Each structure stands twice: as C-alpha cells, then as structure tokens.
Amino acid sequence: MDERDAYANLLMPTLLRERRLSGRDAGLATELAYGTLRGLGTYDEVIAACSDRAPEDLDPPLLDAIRLGVHQLLKTRVPPHAAVGTTVDLVRLRVGTGASKYANAVLRKVAGRSLEQWLPIVAPDPGEDPIGYLAVAYSHPRWIVTAMRDAVGGDFDETAALLAADNERPRVTLVARPGRASVEELLASGAQPARYSPYAAYLPEGDPGSVLAVAEARAAVQDEASQLVALALTRVPVTGGDSRWLDLCAGPGGKAGLLDAIAVHGAALPAASREPSGPASASGERGGASGEPGGPSGASAVLGGPGGASGASTVPGAPGGPSGPAAFPGGANLLAAELQYHRARLVRQTTREAAVITADGTVPAWRSGVFDRVMVDAPCTGLGALRRRPEARWRRDPRSLPDLGRLQRELLASALEAVRPGGVVAYVTCSPHLAETTAVVGDVLRHRDDVETLDARAYLPEVEGLGEGPHVQFWPHRHGTDGMFLTLLRRR
Ligand SMILES: C[S@@+](CC[C@H](N)C(=O)[O-])C[C@H]1O[C@@H](n2cnc3c(N)ncnc32)[C@H](O)[C@@H]1O
C-alpha cells in the first residue's frame, strides 16, 4: 500500500488477482493485510520494545514483514512457529539473510507474551495519559483519539468502545433502491434482515456483485446510516411544492441513488409514524409526518408513494399509499452535482432519473431559492468510516481540518441559498469530529436568522441512541454503522 500509495480496499483485489489467490487463501491474505494495517499503532510499540532499533529506522520492507508477523502472533490463531517461520522466510526472500536473522530475533521476543501482557508494558499508564493509552491499546493516532473522545462527550469507556469498533471488519450492508429492487429479493439472495433501514439487508458472506439486483444496479452496497440520513431528508414535511431536489456533493452516488429512487417512488415511513404524534422541531413545534398541513403536494405526497418495493410501511390513506395514486405524479426531480468529473460519472451509474452535472457546489449553477430539499454530504476527514479503510487513520492529517472546514461552511451556506423558504437542507458528514459537525453548523447559522434547526432524531424514530439532539450522530459501536452526522435545517 505504501509503495503504490494506494487504498487497501482498491489495491487488494488487484493484488489477489495478480497472485491468483481466491477463496480461503484470498480471505486469509485480506485479513492479514487489513489487520496489520489497522494494528500498526500497537504493533510498532511492541516491535520497539523487542528491538534495539526504532521501527522508523528499519528498512520499510523489513518493518512491514515484521508487522505482519506481529499481527499473526498477537491477533490471530496462526501457530507461533508458523507465524515466525513464514515471516522469516519472506524477509530472507525479499530483503536478505541478515535481515531475516534480525526479524527472527524480534519475533521470538514478541512471541514470548500475549497482546494483553504486552499492553501494560508498551502503553502509557491510562491514569496518567488516558489518550496515549487508548492510542496504543486501540491503535489510533493520538489526534483521532482526542477527537473521538470529544465527540462522545469525554467518556473514556465509550471512547474505547468506539475505537474497538473501528478495528472490526464492517459487515456488508446492501440497499434495495425502492421501485427497483426489494428487501425481500435481497433476502432471497442470501442476505439477512437489517436492523434499521427499510431498504437495507446485511450480506453475511460472498461477493455482493454476485447478487443479481446489485449486478443490475437496482441494489448496491451502502452503509445503513448513509441510507437513513438520505431517508430522513425525504421524511421532513414541506408545505407547498415538492418536486425539486438537489444533492450538492453527490459523488460517488450512494445517497443520490437512494434519493433518486425515493423521488420517483416515495419514501418509506417508520411504523411509529402511523401514530398521530409526529416529528418535532428543535424549538419544540410539533408537526406530524403525516399530519402537517401541506396539501396534496405537501408532506403526505412525499411520504406516500408506493412505499418502494421493499414492503416498508407508508401512511395509511395518504396519497400514494399502497392503494392510492402515485406519490409524485410527475415524480420529483433530483439534480445531482459533483465537483469531479469521474465521480459524477459514477453518480450516473447509481441514478436513473436524476440530472447529473459536474459542478462546484460553492459556485451555484442554479438560481437561488428554488429547491425543496437539498442534501449536502460534505467532503470531510472520513473519521466515521475508519472501519472501512484500514490505512485511513494513518493517512488522515489534522492539518486538513481548516481547509475542509472552510469548504464545509461554504457548501452549507450554498445549500441554504439553494433551498426555498419552507424547504429543508440536510447537512451530513461521515465524521463525528466536532470541527466538521456542530462547529460548522453553528458558525453558518450564526450569520443567518432565517433558518430553523429541526430535531433530526424525530425523523428517524426507528433508531435509538442518536444523541441529545437536535443533531443526529450514528456510531459504529452503537449502531454498527459508519459514524455519520446529520443536521436538518428548514429555511424560513
Ligand atoms: C462525502 S463525498 C459525498 C458522498 C456521496 N454523497 C455519497 O453518498 O456517495 C463528498 C463529495 O463532494 C465532492 N466535492 C468536493 N468539493 C465539492 C464542491 N465544491 N462542489 C461539489 N462537490 C464537491 C467530492 O468530490 C466528493 O465526491
């Protein structure tokens, strides 16, 4: 990965093909590579304790091979003699005989203790340096541990649980795009029922591409929180027209794919919203998802629709309910904007009806105040998706935060200009870092008196543990999803 400056999830399939590895061998190779990348922060401390040279002074190929050996010794059930033997052989072949003797000596020392026995030796005392302890014990850079601690509200145990969840391989979640595929179809293909999203199913094993609906782009791999933040935007009642939707940062098209399908086929409602009590605004105003005045083109039209083919519930009797007319007689139209041309092309593959343009969302290619719903899924550090990219935690740089923060503020401001009075904006990041979430929203709203913050939790009543509100924060350790953040804002 280092040599080619590549992303593990993109490079690994190529390497497996090149080396003709498949089945269990491919699984083992992937586990070893991903596990080693995730665990570097811990393993380098152990290597330092067993070596007379600092890890950064070792030849990179030698260091990488030793790390691979340490991972096998401390985190897998590979027998120690095999872990040491194969690593030493690898070093002899790739680096040389002298280096292989060195690797052998280091690994034999490492093998003398378990991970639990090594931690008190190599990690700082948690009482004296809690951040340093978590950084070594859970193999994350210090700045990320600090950011996560702040984001969970300072709780040490919860920070530890979150960091531990980052080290687990995420399950594969599929989305059945409403009107194009159904959850039932995914279940019949071997997927399992999902916990929250009416469009989701979990794929316990196998290649998602072998699922027919995925191969035909009627379904896709999409994190459940990513599905839910898009769904939440479509569930907010709006009065007046509801036909123009904008996705300001659409590439590669996960949320746009779902928004596009919902725009045409209607959104699924949670079972709870059949009751009269409905979502509330942050200021305490009640407005039932099915009860808010809106007329035929208002909320109920959005929330009705055939309900997708996923079998999810819709408001009984609402226009477009199972027996009613179509939710959007002409359909709502999604405009999907993306800065990068190649990513805009990917959005074209995930959407069917949407207009996709390559555009800078901060320099609008549209008139202001014309959209009914706007999604701004801003570029961010991606700290909420560390489970997915094993090397990401070591590549992210806190020095990117100021530039990202500026862009996030500009994009949110642009979204608020694009939406019409009465319309709704969803500000989303795949990061729980407070500098990218509440700080951005707070700063942008400080300059405006025409924006109301909605209690976003009310639009996701099927999900527990979303925080104190009005914002929503998904967590890998609580929800088994990416750490995605959502704010819902209504322009007055
Ligand atoms: C977090 S990703 C969006 C993910 C996407 N919504 C999805 O669900 O697949 C952010 C995207 O914003 C794009 N981007 C960055 N700056 C932008 C800008 N000024 N205008 C529009 N898009 C931008 C990036 O290229 C990237 O594709």
Short mmCIF file of C-alpha atoms and ligand atoms in Angstrom, two decimals:
data_model
loop_
_atom_site.label_atom_id
_atom_site.label_comp_id
_atom_site.label_asym_id
_atom_site.label_seq_id
_atom_site.Cartn_x
_atom_site.Cartn_y
_atom_site.Cartn_z
CA MET A 1 0.00 0.00 0.00
CA ASP A 2 2.79 2.39 0.95
CA GLU A 3 4.83 1.65 -2.17
CA ARG A 4 1.94 2.34 -4.51
CA ASP A 5 0.35 4.96 -2.25
CA ALA A 6 -2.83 3.01 -2.76
CA TYR A 7 -6.02 2.39 -0.84
CA ALA A 8 -6.20 -1.09 0.64
CA ASN A 9 -9.76 -1.76 -0.49
CA LEU A 10 -8.87 -0.83 -4.06
CA LEU A 11 -5.43 -2.42 -4.25
CA MET A 12 -6.21 -5.70 -2.52
CA PRO A 13 -8.48 -7.17 -5.22
CA THR A 14 -5.81 -6.36 -7.87
CA LEU A 15 -3.07 -8.00 -5.82
CA LEU A 16 -5.20 -11.08 -5.18
CA ARG A 17 -5.83 -11.40 -8.91
CA GLU A 18 -2.16 -10.87 -9.75
CA ARG A 19 -1.15 -13.58 -7.26
CA ARG A 20 -4.03 -15.85 -8.32
CA LEU A 21 -5.39 -16.12 -4.79
CA SER A 22 -9.04 -16.97 -4.26
CA GLY A 23 -11.39 -18.48 -1.70
CA ARG A 24 -9.94 -19.10 1.74
CA ASP A 25 -6.43 -18.03 0.70
CA ALA A 26 -7.73 -14.69 -0.52
CA GLY A 27 -9.71 -14.32 2.72
CA LEU A 28 -6.62 -15.00 4.82
CA ALA A 29 -4.42 -12.66 2.78
CA THR A 30 -7.00 -9.89 3.10
CA GLU A 31 -7.39 -10.45 6.84
CA LEU A 32 -3.61 -10.34 7.34
CA ALA A 33 -3.17 -7.16 5.30
CA TYR A 34 -6.14 -5.29 6.79
CA GLY A 35 -5.45 -6.47 10.35
CA THR A 36 -1.80 -5.46 10.11
CA LEU A 37 -2.68 -2.02 8.74
CA ARG A 38 -5.24 -1.45 11.49
CA GLY A 39 -2.94 -2.62 14.27
CA LEU A 40 0.25 -0.72 13.30
CA GLY A 41 -0.02 1.69 16.23
CA THR A 42 0.08 -1.16 18.73
CA TYR A 43 2.50 -3.39 16.84
CA ASP A 44 5.16 -0.71 16.38
CA GLU A 45 5.26 -0.15 20.15
CA VAL A 46 5.74 -3.90 20.70
CA ILE A 47 8.41 -4.03 17.99
CA ALA A 48 10.19 -1.07 19.61
CA ALA A 49 10.23 -2.95 22.91
CA CYS A 50 11.77 -6.03 21.27
CA SER A 51 14.30 -4.35 19.01
CA ASP A 52 17.47 -2.31 19.51
CA ARG A 53 16.42 -0.13 16.56
CA ALA A 54 13.37 2.14 16.41
CA PRO A 55 10.76 0.90 13.90
CA GLU A 56 11.17 4.07 11.80
CA ASP A 57 14.87 3.26 11.38
CA LEU A 58 14.18 -0.17 9.88
CA ASP A 59 14.09 -0.81 6.15
CA PRO A 60 10.40 -0.35 5.16
CA PRO A 61 10.03 -3.86 3.63
CA LEU A 62 11.62 -5.39 6.74
CA LEU A 63 9.41 -3.39 9.07
CA ASP A 64 6.27 -4.31 7.11
CA ALA A 65 7.12 -8.01 7.22
CA ILE A 66 7.79 -7.88 10.97
CA ARG A 67 4.47 -6.07 11.49
CA LEU A 68 2.76 -8.86 9.53
CA GLY A 69 4.41 -11.41 11.80
CA VAL A 70 3.47 -9.50 14.95
CA HIS A 71 -0.15 -9.33 13.81
CA GLN A 72 -0.23 -13.10 13.36
CA LEU A 73 1.39 -13.67 16.74
CA LEU A 74 -0.76 -11.28 18.76
CA LYS A 75 -4.12 -11.22 16.99
CA THR A 76 -4.65 -14.47 15.10
CA ARG A 77 -4.72 -18.18 15.81
CA VAL A 78 -1.85 -18.86 13.42
CA PRO A 79 0.54 -21.10 15.44
CA PRO A 80 3.56 -19.05 16.63
CA HIS A 81 6.15 -21.27 14.89
CA ALA A 82 4.30 -20.82 11.58
CA ALA A 83 3.93 -17.05 12.06
CA VAL A 84 7.65 -16.67 12.79
CA GLY A 85 8.78 -19.19 10.16
CA THR A 86 6.80 -17.74 7.25
CA THR A 87 7.75 -14.17 8.15
CA VAL A 88 11.45 -15.02 8.39
CA ASP A 89 11.26 -16.83 5.01
CA LEU A 90 9.55 -13.79 3.49
CA VAL A 91 12.25 -11.44 4.79
CA ARG A 92 15.02 -13.74 3.54
CA LEU A 93 13.43 -13.78 0.10
CA ARG A 94 12.59 -10.08 -0.15
CA VAL A 95 15.24 -8.33 1.95
CA GLY A 96 18.15 -10.67 2.64
CA THR A 97 19.64 -13.19 5.04
CA GLY A 98 20.97 -10.68 7.58
CA ALA A 99 17.58 -9.02 7.85
CA SER A 100 15.86 -12.40 8.23
CA LYS A 101 18.01 -13.16 11.30
CA TYR A 102 17.02 -9.81 12.73
CA ALA A 103 13.32 -10.49 12.09
CA ASN A 104 13.67 -13.90 13.70
CA ALA A 105 15.17 -12.40 16.88
CA VAL A 106 12.49 -9.70 17.17
CA LEU A 107 9.58 -12.06 16.52
CA ARG A 108 10.79 -14.62 19.04
CA LYS A 109 10.76 -11.92 21.70
CA VAL A 110 7.29 -10.75 20.63
CA ALA A 111 6.00 -14.34 20.81
CA GLY A 112 7.01 -14.52 24.49
CA ARG A 113 3.91 -12.58 25.58
CA SER A 114 0.25 -12.21 24.58
CA LEU A 115 -1.20 -8.85 23.50
CA GLU A 116 -2.81 -8.46 26.94
CA GLN A 117 0.58 -9.00 28.55
CA TRP A 118 2.33 -6.57 26.20
CA LEU A 119 -0.10 -3.67 26.66
CA PRO A 120 0.84 -2.73 30.25
CA ILE A 121 4.48 -2.80 29.14
CA VAL A 122 4.23 -0.74 25.95
CA ALA A 123 1.22 1.54 26.52
CA PRO A 124 1.25 4.61 28.80
CA ASP A 125 -0.48 4.30 32.18
CA PRO A 126 -4.19 5.02 31.50
CA GLY A 127 -4.39 7.01 34.76
CA GLU A 128 -1.59 9.35 33.73
CA ASP A 129 -2.10 9.53 29.96
CA PRO A 130 -5.54 8.19 29.01
CA ILE A 131 -5.30 9.41 25.40
CA GLY A 132 -1.85 7.85 24.98
CA TYR A 133 -3.09 4.58 26.46
CA LEU A 134 -6.08 4.40 24.09
CA ALA A 135 -3.87 5.36 21.14
CA VAL A 136 -1.57 2.39 21.74
CA ALA A 137 -4.15 -0.11 23.01
CA TYR A 138 -6.55 0.53 20.12
CA SER A 139 -4.02 1.56 17.51
CA HIS A 140 -5.21 5.04 16.54
CA PRO A 141 -3.21 8.28 16.19
CA ARG A 142 -3.50 10.49 19.27
CA TRP A 143 -5.31 13.30 17.45
CA ILE A 144 -8.05 10.91 16.36
CA VAL A 145 -8.42 9.50 19.89
CA THR A 146 -8.78 13.07 21.20
CA ALA A 147 -11.36 13.93 18.53
CA MET A 148 -13.35 10.77 19.25
CA ARG A 149 -13.27 11.39 23.00
CA ASP A 150 -14.61 14.90 22.46
CA ALA A 151 -17.28 13.65 20.07
CA VAL A 152 -18.60 11.03 22.52
CA GLY A 153 -18.68 13.65 25.29
CA GLY A 154 -15.49 12.74 27.14
CA ASP A 155 -16.40 9.25 28.36
CA PHE A 156 -13.29 7.04 28.46
CA ASP A 157 -15.11 3.70 28.23
CA GLU A 158 -17.27 4.83 25.35
CA THR A 159 -14.22 6.18 23.52
CA ALA A 160 -12.58 2.78 23.98
CA ALA A 161 -15.70 1.01 22.65
CA LEU A 162 -15.73 3.29 19.60
CA LEU A 163 -12.03 2.73 18.87
CA ALA A 164 -12.52 -1.02 19.29
CA ALA A 165 -15.39 -0.92 16.79
CA ASP A 166 -13.08 0.83 14.30
CA ASN A 167 -10.88 -2.25 14.45
CA GLU A 168 -13.68 -4.63 13.46
CA ARG A 169 -14.38 -5.51 9.87
CA PRO A 170 -17.68 -3.82 8.93
CA ARG A 171 -20.48 -6.03 7.75
CA VAL A 172 -21.63 -5.63 4.17
CA THR A 173 -24.92 -3.74 4.01
CA LEU A 174 -26.98 -3.66 0.85
CA VAL A 175 -29.61 -1.13 -0.19
CA ALA A 176 -32.62 -2.12 -2.26
CA ARG A 177 -33.37 1.01 -4.23
CA PRO A 178 -37.15 1.47 -3.92
CA GLY A 179 -39.10 0.68 -7.04
CA ARG A 180 -36.08 -1.13 -8.48
CA ALA A 181 -35.40 -3.91 -6.01
CA SER A 182 -36.95 -5.10 -2.77
CA VAL A 183 -35.53 -6.21 0.55
CA GLU A 184 -37.37 -9.48 0.00
CA GLU A 185 -35.41 -10.02 -3.18
CA LEU A 186 -32.16 -9.42 -1.31
CA LEU A 187 -33.22 -11.81 1.47
CA ALA A 188 -33.98 -14.45 -1.15
CA SER A 189 -30.42 -13.97 -2.43
CA GLY A 190 -28.99 -14.91 0.98
CA ALA A 191 -28.98 -11.53 2.74
CA GLN A 192 -30.29 -11.11 6.27
CA PRO A 193 -32.83 -8.61 7.64
CA ALA A 194 -31.29 -5.30 8.69
CA ARG A 195 -31.78 -3.52 11.98
CA TYR A 196 -32.99 -0.05 10.98
CA SER A 197 -33.30 0.94 7.35
CA PRO A 198 -36.41 -0.21 5.48
CA TYR A 199 -34.23 -0.54 2.39
CA ALA A 200 -31.33 -2.46 3.92
CA ALA A 201 -30.25 -6.09 4.21
CA TYR A 202 -26.96 -7.47 5.51
CA LEU A 203 -24.90 -9.78 3.34
CA PRO A 204 -23.17 -12.22 5.71
CA GLU A 205 -20.75 -13.63 3.15
CA GLY A 206 -19.94 -13.76 -0.53
CA ASP A 207 -19.31 -11.21 -3.22
CA PRO A 208 -22.04 -8.54 -3.36
CA GLY A 209 -21.54 -8.45 -7.12
CA SER A 210 -22.93 -11.96 -7.30
CA VAL A 211 -26.32 -10.71 -6.04
CA LEU A 212 -28.37 -10.16 -9.20
CA ALA A 213 -30.01 -6.93 -8.02
CA VAL A 214 -26.56 -5.50 -7.23
CA ALA A 215 -25.13 -6.63 -10.56
CA GLU A 216 -28.04 -4.83 -12.25
CA ALA A 217 -27.54 -1.66 -10.13
CA ARG A 218 -31.06 -1.98 -8.73
CA ALA A 219 -29.42 -2.56 -5.37
CA ALA A 220 -25.97 -1.64 -4.10
CA VAL A 221 -23.61 -1.77 -1.19
CA GLN A 222 -24.44 1.17 1.08
CA ASP A 223 -23.90 1.71 4.77
CA GLU A 224 -27.14 1.77 6.74
CA ALA A 225 -26.51 5.24 8.22
CA SER A 226 -25.90 6.57 4.72
CA GLN A 227 -29.33 5.23 3.73
CA LEU A 228 -31.00 6.65 6.82
CA VAL A 229 -29.68 10.21 6.54
CA ALA A 230 -30.98 10.35 2.96
CA LEU A 231 -34.31 8.88 4.05
CA ALA A 232 -34.58 11.39 6.93
CA LEU A 233 -34.27 14.31 4.49
CA THR A 234 -37.20 12.95 2.48
CA ARG A 235 -39.35 12.42 5.57
CA VAL A 236 -39.44 16.05 6.71
CA PRO A 237 -42.78 17.55 5.80
CA VAL A 238 -42.63 20.55 3.49
CA THR A 239 -45.53 22.76 2.59
CA GLY A 240 -46.11 23.82 -0.99
CA GLY A 241 -44.36 22.22 -3.90
CA ASP A 242 -42.03 19.31 -3.53
CA SER A 243 -40.60 18.50 -6.89
CA ARG A 244 -37.05 19.85 -6.94
CA TRP A 245 -34.34 18.11 -5.01
CA LEU A 246 -30.63 18.85 -5.05
CA ASP A 247 -27.68 16.71 -3.98
CA LEU A 248 -24.83 19.19 -3.76
CA CYS A 249 -21.95 16.71 -3.26
CA ALA A 250 -23.24 13.65 -5.00
CA GLY A 251 -20.20 11.56 -5.94
CA PRO A 252 -19.82 8.63 -5.96
CA GLY A 253 -23.59 8.48 -5.70
CA GLY A 254 -24.69 6.36 -2.75
CA LYS A 255 -27.17 8.85 -1.34
CA ALA A 256 -28.06 10.21 -4.77
CA GLY A 257 -29.01 6.67 -5.87
CA LEU A 258 -31.44 6.33 -2.98
CA LEU A 259 -32.77 9.91 -3.22
CA ASP A 260 -33.36 9.45 -6.93
CA ALA A 261 -35.38 6.29 -6.33
CA ILE A 262 -37.35 7.83 -3.45
CA ALA A 263 -38.04 10.94 -5.53
CA VAL A 264 -39.84 8.76 -8.02
CA HIS A 265 -41.31 6.03 -5.82
CA GLY A 266 -41.88 7.70 -2.43
CA ALA A 267 -40.27 7.25 0.96
CA ALA A 268 -40.82 4.51 3.47
CA LEU A 269 -42.24 5.61 6.78
CA PRO A 270 -41.34 4.11 10.12
CA ALA A 271 -44.16 2.07 11.64
CA ALA A 272 -44.22 4.52 14.57
CA SER A 273 -45.22 7.43 12.35
CA ARG A 274 -48.61 5.87 11.74
CA GLU A 275 -49.43 7.22 15.20
CA PRO A 276 -50.64 10.81 15.40
CA SER A 277 -47.56 12.01 17.35
CA GLY A 278 -45.00 13.15 14.84
CA PRO A 279 -41.63 14.74 14.47
CA ALA A 280 -40.81 17.90 16.36
CA SER A 281 -38.67 20.84 15.51
CA ALA A 282 -35.79 21.72 17.78
CA SER A 283 -37.85 24.63 19.06
CA GLY A 284 -40.48 22.15 20.25
CA GLU A 285 -43.02 22.71 17.48
CA ARG A 286 -44.91 19.51 16.69
CA GLY A 287 -45.68 18.56 13.17
CA GLY A 288 -46.64 15.01 12.48
CA ALA A 289 -45.01 13.46 9.47
CA SER A 290 -48.42 12.52 8.24
CA GLY A 291 -50.29 15.33 9.92
CA GLU A 292 -48.55 18.55 8.94
CA PRO A 293 -50.61 20.67 6.61
CA GLY A 294 -49.17 20.58 3.21
CA GLY A 295 -51.94 19.85 0.82
CA PRO A 296 -51.73 17.31 -1.87
CA SER A 297 -48.28 18.40 -2.90
CA GLY A 298 -47.02 18.60 0.68
CA ALA A 299 -45.61 16.16 3.16
CA SER A 300 -48.04 13.36 2.66
CA ALA A 301 -47.29 13.29 -1.02
CA VAL A 302 -43.61 12.89 -0.26
CA LEU A 303 -44.17 10.33 2.38
CA GLY A 304 -46.70 8.34 0.47
CA GLY A 305 -45.84 6.70 -2.76
CA PRO A 306 -45.93 3.05 -3.46
CA GLY A 307 -43.61 2.71 -0.50
CA GLY A 308 -40.93 1.18 -2.57
CA ALA A 309 -40.96 -2.44 -3.38
CA SER A 310 -39.23 -3.10 -0.08
CA GLY A 311 -42.52 -3.69 1.67
CA ALA A 312 -41.88 -0.81 4.06
CA SER A 313 -44.86 0.90 5.57
CA THR A 314 -46.45 4.07 4.25
CA VAL A 315 -49.06 6.30 5.81
CA PRO A 316 -52.39 4.52 5.52
CA GLY A 317 -54.67 6.53 3.36
CA ALA A 318 -52.02 9.02 2.31
CA PRO A 319 -51.96 9.85 -1.34
CA GLY A 320 -49.79 7.32 -2.95
CA GLY A 321 -50.26 4.74 -0.21
CA PRO A 322 -50.47 1.14 -1.31
CA SER A 323 -53.90 1.73 -2.79
CA GLY A 324 -53.58 5.46 -3.53
CA PRO A 325 -52.36 7.36 -6.54
CA ALA A 326 -48.64 7.77 -7.25
CA ALA A 327 -46.73 9.95 -4.80
CA PHE A 328 -45.31 12.26 -7.41
CA PRO A 329 -47.47 12.18 -10.45
CA GLY A 330 -44.59 13.57 -12.47
CA GLY A 331 -42.03 12.46 -9.90
CA ALA A 332 -39.73 14.76 -8.02
CA ASN A 333 -36.55 15.56 -9.89
CA LEU A 334 -33.14 15.18 -8.38
CA LEU A 335 -30.28 17.36 -9.57
CA ALA A 336 -27.01 15.72 -8.54
CA ALA A 337 -23.94 17.99 -8.57
CA GLU A 338 -20.40 16.73 -8.14
CA LEU A 339 -17.13 18.61 -8.48
CA GLN A 340 -15.08 15.80 -10.00
CA TYR A 341 -15.93 14.56 -13.45
CA HIS A 342 -15.05 10.90 -12.84
CA ARG A 343 -17.14 10.86 -9.67
CA ALA A 344 -20.06 12.49 -11.49
CA ARG A 345 -19.86 9.61 -13.95
CA LEU A 346 -20.26 7.18 -11.04
CA VAL A 347 -23.38 9.09 -9.96
CA ARG A 348 -24.84 8.49 -13.42
CA GLN A 349 -24.49 4.77 -12.77
CA THR A 350 -26.33 4.88 -9.42
CA THR A 351 -29.21 7.06 -10.59
CA ARG A 352 -31.82 6.65 -13.33
CA GLU A 353 -33.91 9.78 -13.44
CA ALA A 354 -31.58 12.35 -11.89
CA ALA A 355 -29.85 15.08 -13.84
CA VAL A 356 -26.16 14.75 -13.04
CA ILE A 357 -23.80 17.67 -13.54
CA THR A 358 -20.14 18.26 -12.88
CA ALA A 359 -20.23 21.48 -10.90
CA ASP A 360 -18.72 23.29 -7.96
CA GLY A 361 -21.42 23.43 -5.32
CA THR A 362 -19.99 26.66 -3.92
CA VAL A 363 -20.46 28.39 -7.29
CA PRO A 364 -24.09 27.58 -7.96
CA ALA A 365 -25.12 26.64 -11.46
CA TRP A 366 -28.76 27.17 -10.39
CA ARG A 367 -30.97 30.02 -9.27
CA SER A 368 -31.18 30.54 -5.53
CA GLY A 369 -34.23 29.60 -3.51
CA VAL A 370 -35.63 27.05 -5.94
CA PHE A 371 -35.08 23.67 -4.30
CA ASP A 372 -37.50 21.96 -1.92
CA ARG A 373 -34.88 19.59 -0.44
CA VAL A 374 -31.11 19.82 -0.51
CA MET A 375 -28.58 17.21 0.60
CA VAL A 376 -25.08 18.47 1.35
CA ASP A 377 -22.92 15.46 2.16
CA ALA A 378 -19.74 17.43 2.60
CA PRO A 379 -16.17 16.29 1.97
CA CYS A 380 -14.66 15.50 5.36
CA THR A 381 -11.88 13.60 7.14
CA GLY A 382 -13.97 10.43 6.99
CA LEU A 383 -13.20 9.60 10.62
CA GLY A 384 -16.59 7.91 10.82
CA ALA A 385 -15.57 5.30 8.25
CA LEU A 386 -12.22 4.14 9.63
CA ARG A 387 -13.54 0.55 9.78
CA ARG A 388 -13.75 0.53 6.02
CA ARG A 389 -10.29 1.77 5.13
CA PRO A 390 -7.74 0.12 7.36
CA GLU A 391 -4.93 2.52 6.42
CA ALA A 392 -7.04 5.69 6.58
CA ARG A 393 -6.30 6.52 10.21
CA TRP A 394 -2.58 6.80 9.40
CA ARG A 395 -3.10 8.85 6.24
CA ARG A 396 -5.57 11.42 7.55
CA ASP A 397 -3.93 14.60 8.68
CA PRO A 398 -5.40 17.01 11.25
CA ARG A 399 -3.84 19.83 9.22
CA SER A 400 -6.55 19.21 6.59
CA LEU A 401 -9.25 20.31 9.05
CA PRO A 402 -9.08 24.10 8.45
CA ASP A 403 -9.39 23.75 4.65
CA LEU A 404 -12.14 21.16 4.96
CA GLY A 405 -13.89 23.36 7.50
CA ARG A 406 -13.87 26.30 5.11
CA LEU A 407 -15.27 24.16 2.29
CA GLN A 408 -17.91 22.61 4.56
CA ARG A 409 -19.09 26.08 5.65
CA GLU A 410 -19.19 27.31 2.05
CA LEU A 411 -21.14 24.27 0.88
CA LEU A 412 -23.65 24.50 3.71
CA ALA A 413 -24.11 28.23 3.07
CA SER A 414 -24.60 27.44 -0.62
CA ALA A 415 -27.18 24.76 0.24
CA LEU A 416 -29.12 27.23 2.37
CA GLU A 417 -29.11 29.69 -0.54
CA ALA A 418 -30.29 26.98 -2.93
CA VAL A 419 -33.28 25.89 -0.83
CA ARG A 420 -36.52 27.86 -0.95
CA PRO A 421 -38.24 29.27 2.15
CA GLY A 422 -40.05 26.31 3.74
CA GLY A 423 -37.64 23.82 2.18
CA VAL A 424 -35.20 21.57 4.01
CA VAL A 425 -31.43 21.09 3.98
CA ALA A 426 -29.63 18.02 5.31
CA TYR A 427 -26.01 18.66 6.32
CA VAL A 428 -24.18 15.33 6.53
CA THR A 429 -20.61 14.28 7.23
CA CYS A 430 -19.08 10.85 7.53
CA SER A 431 -17.14 12.13 10.50
CA PRO A 432 -18.08 12.74 14.11
CA HIS A 433 -15.26 15.29 14.53
CA LEU A 434 -16.88 18.30 16.24
CA ALA A 435 -14.91 20.68 13.98
CA GLU A 436 -16.74 19.17 11.00
CA THR A 437 -20.17 18.76 12.56
CA THR A 438 -21.68 21.09 15.17
CA ALA A 439 -18.97 23.74 14.77
CA VAL A 440 -19.74 24.08 11.05
CA VAL A 441 -23.49 24.25 11.56
CA GLY A 442 -23.11 26.68 14.48
CA ASP A 443 -20.86 29.03 12.51
CA VAL A 444 -23.05 29.09 9.42
CA LEU A 445 -26.26 29.64 11.39
CA ARG A 446 -24.69 32.44 13.40
CA HIS A 447 -24.86 34.59 10.28
CA ARG A 448 -28.49 33.79 9.46
CA ASP A 449 -31.81 34.40 11.16
CA ASP A 450 -33.89 32.61 8.53
CA VAL A 451 -33.01 29.03 9.42
CA GLU A 452 -34.66 26.70 11.91
CA THR A 453 -32.82 23.64 13.22
CA LEU A 454 -35.11 20.61 13.28
CA ASP A 455 -34.80 17.77 15.75
CA ALA A 456 -33.39 15.26 13.30
CA ARG A 457 -33.95 12.35 15.71
CA ALA A 458 -37.69 12.73 15.22
CA TYR A 459 -37.34 11.70 11.58
CA LEU A 460 -35.53 8.50 12.48
CA PRO A 461 -37.70 7.15 15.29
CA GLU A 462 -36.66 3.57 14.50
CA VAL A 463 -33.10 4.30 15.62
CA GLU A 464 -32.16 4.53 19.29
CA GLY A 465 -29.14 6.23 20.85
CA LEU A 466 -28.79 9.08 18.36
CA GLY A 467 -27.70 11.59 20.99
CA GLU A 468 -29.18 14.60 22.73
CA GLY A 469 -30.41 16.22 19.52
CA PRO A 470 -31.20 18.26 17.58
CA HIS A 471 -28.39 16.77 15.52
CA VAL A 472 -28.08 13.04 14.89
CA GLN A 473 -24.86 11.10 15.31
CA PHE A 474 -24.60 7.47 14.22
CA TRP A 475 -21.84 5.36 15.77
CA PRO A 476 -20.05 2.16 14.75
CA HIS A 477 -20.10 0.87 18.34
CA ARG A 478 -23.76 1.67 18.97
CA HIS A 479 -25.43 1.16 15.64
CA GLY A 480 -22.97 -0.97 13.70
CA THR A 481 -22.94 1.76 11.04
CA ASP A 482 -20.44 4.36 9.93
CA GLY A 483 -20.11 7.35 12.26
CA MET A 484 -22.35 9.60 10.22
CA PHE A 485 -23.61 13.01 11.34
CA LEU A 486 -26.87 14.67 10.27
CA THR A 487 -28.39 18.09 10.82
CA LEU A 488 -31.76 19.01 9.34
CA LEU A 489 -32.40 22.69 8.71
CA ARG A 490 -35.51 24.41 7.47
CA ARG A 491 -35.28 27.75 5.70
CA ARG A 492 -37.94 30.12 6.98
C1 LIG B 1 -18.54 12.74 1.19
S1 LIG B 1 -18.45 12.73 -0.51
C2 LIG B 1 -20.14 12.55 -0.96
C3 LIG B 1 -20.63 11.14 -0.90
C4 LIG B 1 -21.93 10.94 -1.63
N1 LIG B 1 -22.95 11.85 -1.19
C5 LIG B 1 -22.43 9.52 -1.50
O1 LIG B 1 -23.33 9.26 -0.71
O2 LIG B 1 -21.92 8.67 -2.23
C6 LIG B 1 -18.13 14.37 -0.92
C7 LIG B 1 -18.09 14.64 -2.40
O3 LIG B 1 -18.07 16.04 -2.59
C8 LIG B 1 -17.29 16.32 -3.71
N2 LIG B 1 -16.92 17.74 -3.65
C9 LIG B 1 -15.84 18.31 -3.10
N3 LIG B 1 -15.88 19.64 -3.24
C10 LIG B 1 -17.02 19.92 -3.90
C11 LIG B 1 -17.61 21.11 -4.37
N4 LIG B 1 -17.04 22.30 -4.18
N5 LIG B 1 -18.78 21.02 -5.04
C12 LIG B 1 -19.37 19.83 -5.26
N6 LIG B 1 -18.85 18.66 -4.84
C13 LIG B 1 -17.70 18.70 -4.17
C14 LIG B 1 -16.15 15.35 -3.60
O4 LIG B 1 -15.54 15.17 -4.86
C15 LIG B 1 -16.86 14.10 -3.11
O5 LIG B 1 -17.25 13.30 -4.18
#
